[in-house]
Tab-separated table of C-alpha atoms in Angstrom:
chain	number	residue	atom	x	y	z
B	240	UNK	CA	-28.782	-26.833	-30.720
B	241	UNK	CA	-26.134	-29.571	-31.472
B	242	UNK	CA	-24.041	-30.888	-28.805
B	243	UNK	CA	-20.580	-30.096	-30.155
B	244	UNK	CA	-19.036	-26.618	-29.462
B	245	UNK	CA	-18.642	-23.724	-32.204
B	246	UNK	CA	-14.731	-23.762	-32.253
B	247	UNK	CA	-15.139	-20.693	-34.466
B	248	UNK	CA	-17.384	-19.218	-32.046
B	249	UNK	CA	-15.399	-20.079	-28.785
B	250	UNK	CA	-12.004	-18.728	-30.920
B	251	UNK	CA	-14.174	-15.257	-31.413
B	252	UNK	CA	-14.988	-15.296	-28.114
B	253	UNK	CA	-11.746	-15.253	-26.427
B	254	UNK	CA	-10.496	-13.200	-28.706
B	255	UNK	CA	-12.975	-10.456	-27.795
B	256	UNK	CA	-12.390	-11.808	-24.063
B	257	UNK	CA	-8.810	-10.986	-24.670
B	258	UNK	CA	-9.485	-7.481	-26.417
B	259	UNK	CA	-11.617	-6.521	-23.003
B	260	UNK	CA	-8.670	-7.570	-20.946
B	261	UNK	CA	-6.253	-4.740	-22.611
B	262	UNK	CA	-8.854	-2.179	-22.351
B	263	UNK	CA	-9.691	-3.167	-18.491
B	264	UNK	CA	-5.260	-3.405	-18.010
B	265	UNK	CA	-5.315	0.311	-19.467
B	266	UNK	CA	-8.170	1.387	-16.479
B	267	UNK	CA	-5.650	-0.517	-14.514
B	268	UNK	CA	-2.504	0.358	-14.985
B	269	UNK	CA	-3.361	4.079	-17.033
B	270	UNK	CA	-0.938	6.132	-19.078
B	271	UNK	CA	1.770	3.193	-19.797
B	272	UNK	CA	-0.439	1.080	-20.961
B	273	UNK	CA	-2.030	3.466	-23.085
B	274	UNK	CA	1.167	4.259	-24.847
B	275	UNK	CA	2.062	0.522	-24.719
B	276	UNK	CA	-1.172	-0.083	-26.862
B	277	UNK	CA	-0.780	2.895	-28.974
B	278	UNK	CA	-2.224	5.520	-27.697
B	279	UNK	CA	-1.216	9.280	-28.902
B	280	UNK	CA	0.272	11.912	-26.811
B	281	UNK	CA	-2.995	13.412	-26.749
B	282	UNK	CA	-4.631	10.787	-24.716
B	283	UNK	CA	-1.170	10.144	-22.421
B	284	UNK	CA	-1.071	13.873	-21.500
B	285	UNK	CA	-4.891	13.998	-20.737
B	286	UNK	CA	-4.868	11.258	-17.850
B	287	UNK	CA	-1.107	12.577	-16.787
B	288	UNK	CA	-3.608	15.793	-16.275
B	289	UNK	CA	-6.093	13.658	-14.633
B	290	UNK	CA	-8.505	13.405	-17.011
B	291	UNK	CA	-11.132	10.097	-17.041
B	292	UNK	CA	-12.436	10.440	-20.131
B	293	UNK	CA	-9.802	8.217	-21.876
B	294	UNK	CA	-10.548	5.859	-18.847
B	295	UNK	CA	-14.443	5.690	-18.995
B	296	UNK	CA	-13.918	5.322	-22.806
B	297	UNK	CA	-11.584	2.334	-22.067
B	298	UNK	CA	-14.535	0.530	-19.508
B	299	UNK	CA	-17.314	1.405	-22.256
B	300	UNK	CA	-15.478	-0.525	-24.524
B	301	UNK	CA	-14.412	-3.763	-22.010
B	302	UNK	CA	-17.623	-3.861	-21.085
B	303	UNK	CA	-19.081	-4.123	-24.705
B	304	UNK	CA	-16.241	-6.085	-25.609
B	305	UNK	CA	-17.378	-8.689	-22.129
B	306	UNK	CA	-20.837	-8.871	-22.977
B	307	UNK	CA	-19.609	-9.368	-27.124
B	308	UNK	CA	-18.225	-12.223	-25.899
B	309	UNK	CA	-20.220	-14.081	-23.581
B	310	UNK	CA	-23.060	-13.824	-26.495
B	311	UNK	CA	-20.300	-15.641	-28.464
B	312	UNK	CA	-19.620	-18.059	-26.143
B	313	UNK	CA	-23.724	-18.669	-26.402
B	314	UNK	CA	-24.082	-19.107	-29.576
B	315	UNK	CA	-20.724	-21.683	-29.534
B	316	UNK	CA	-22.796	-23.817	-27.238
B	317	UNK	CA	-20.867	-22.477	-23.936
B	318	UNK	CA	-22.682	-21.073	-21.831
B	319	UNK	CA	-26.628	-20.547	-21.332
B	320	UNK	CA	-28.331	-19.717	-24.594
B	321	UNK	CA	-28.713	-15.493	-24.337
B	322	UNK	CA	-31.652	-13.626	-25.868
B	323	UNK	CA	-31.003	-11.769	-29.536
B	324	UNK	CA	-28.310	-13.868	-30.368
B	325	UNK	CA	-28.064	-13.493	-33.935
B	326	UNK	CA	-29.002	-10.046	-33.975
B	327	UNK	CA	-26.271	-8.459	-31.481
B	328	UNK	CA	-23.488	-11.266	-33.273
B	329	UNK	CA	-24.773	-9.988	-36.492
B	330	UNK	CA	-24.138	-6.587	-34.944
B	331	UNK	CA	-20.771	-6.935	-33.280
B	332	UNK	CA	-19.616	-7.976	-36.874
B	333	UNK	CA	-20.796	-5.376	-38.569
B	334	UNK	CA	-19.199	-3.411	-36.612
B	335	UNK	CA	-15.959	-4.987	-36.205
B	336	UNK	CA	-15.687	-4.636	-40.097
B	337	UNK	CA	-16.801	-0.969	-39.445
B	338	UNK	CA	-13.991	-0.614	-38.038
B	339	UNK	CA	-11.511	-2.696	-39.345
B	340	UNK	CA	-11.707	-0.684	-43.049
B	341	UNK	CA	-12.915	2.766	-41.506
B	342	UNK	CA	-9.291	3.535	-39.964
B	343	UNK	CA	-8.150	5.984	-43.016
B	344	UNK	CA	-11.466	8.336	-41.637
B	345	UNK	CA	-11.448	7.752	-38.433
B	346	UNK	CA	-7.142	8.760	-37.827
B	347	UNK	CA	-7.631	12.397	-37.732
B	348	UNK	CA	-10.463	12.575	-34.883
B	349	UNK	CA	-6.864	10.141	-32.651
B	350	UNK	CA	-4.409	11.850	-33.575
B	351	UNK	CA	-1.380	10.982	-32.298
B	352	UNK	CA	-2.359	7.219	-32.137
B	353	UNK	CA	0.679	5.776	-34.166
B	354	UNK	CA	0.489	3.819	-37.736
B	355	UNK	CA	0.924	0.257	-35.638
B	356	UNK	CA	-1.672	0.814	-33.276
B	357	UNK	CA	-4.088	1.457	-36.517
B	358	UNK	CA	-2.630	-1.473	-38.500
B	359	UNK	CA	-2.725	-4.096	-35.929
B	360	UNK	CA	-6.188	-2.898	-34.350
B	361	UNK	CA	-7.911	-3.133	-37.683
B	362	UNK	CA	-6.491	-6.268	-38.237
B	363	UNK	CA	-7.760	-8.133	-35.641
B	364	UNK	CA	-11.074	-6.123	-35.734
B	365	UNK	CA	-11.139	-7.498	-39.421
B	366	UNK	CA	-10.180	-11.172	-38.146
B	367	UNK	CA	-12.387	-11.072	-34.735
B	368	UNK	CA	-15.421	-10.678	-37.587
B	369	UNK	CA	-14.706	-12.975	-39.799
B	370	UNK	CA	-14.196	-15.305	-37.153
B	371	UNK	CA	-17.522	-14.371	-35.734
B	372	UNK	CA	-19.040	-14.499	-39.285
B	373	UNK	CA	-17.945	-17.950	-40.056
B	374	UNK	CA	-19.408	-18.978	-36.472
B	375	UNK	CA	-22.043	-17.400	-36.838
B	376	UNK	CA	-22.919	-19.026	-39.880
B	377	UNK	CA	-22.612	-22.270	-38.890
B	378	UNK	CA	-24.878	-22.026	-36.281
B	379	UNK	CA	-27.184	-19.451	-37.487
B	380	UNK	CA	-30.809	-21.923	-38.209
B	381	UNK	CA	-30.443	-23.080	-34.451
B	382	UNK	CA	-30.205	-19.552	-32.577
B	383	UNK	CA	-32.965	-17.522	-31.764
């Protein structure tokens, strides 16, 4: 591997970082932040009712989002070079674009989650994978 840092990579990174941070702050902090971040009524009134399902939905998701990014931050040159590299960055963006375009389908299973929170979500899924992809393929003949 080269000595220089992915900036691509490390910009993906902390961007994911970032997106595990708001899902952690909603665990945190509950129904406000929810509604801060744009989540529907439905949600909101299930953990005023004391429901965890929003919340252990929420930690699936930082977590993911955590481990997402340290394998970014290994592949920018970061950190300690982590196993399946290119296959689970290859995966995250796949799946970022999965869910950047598949907001239309996926609105009626959250409802109540407003227009904004769908618009802005998909957006940066949409520009956390290209970022990735662009990363990715700069470094992709030296990872593993």
């Amino acid at each position: 591997m080269t000595n220089s840092i992915n900036i691509y990579l490390l910009f993906a990174a902390t961007g994911t970082f970032f997106a595990a941070l708001l899902h952690f702050a909603c665990i945190i902090w509950g129904a406000p932040v929810f509604r801060l971040l744009g989540a529907g009524d439905a949600v909101v009134a299930m953990l005023n009712r004391g429901h965890t399902q929003p919340l252990i939905m929420a930690a699936i998701v930082g977590i993911a989002l955590l481990i997402c990014s340290a394998y970014a931050l290994s592949a920018a040159g970061v950190i300690m070079a982590l196993p399946l590299r290119r296959v689970i960055l290859l995966g995250l963006i796949i799946v970022f674009v999965a869910r950047g375009l598949a907001f239309p389908w996926l609105k009626p299973f959250f409802v109540g989650n407003s227009d904004m929170f769908w618009w802005i979500s998909s957006a940066i899924c949409l520009l956390l994978a290209a970022v990735h992809a662009i990363g990715l393929s700069q470094v992709w003949s030296e990872l593993s």
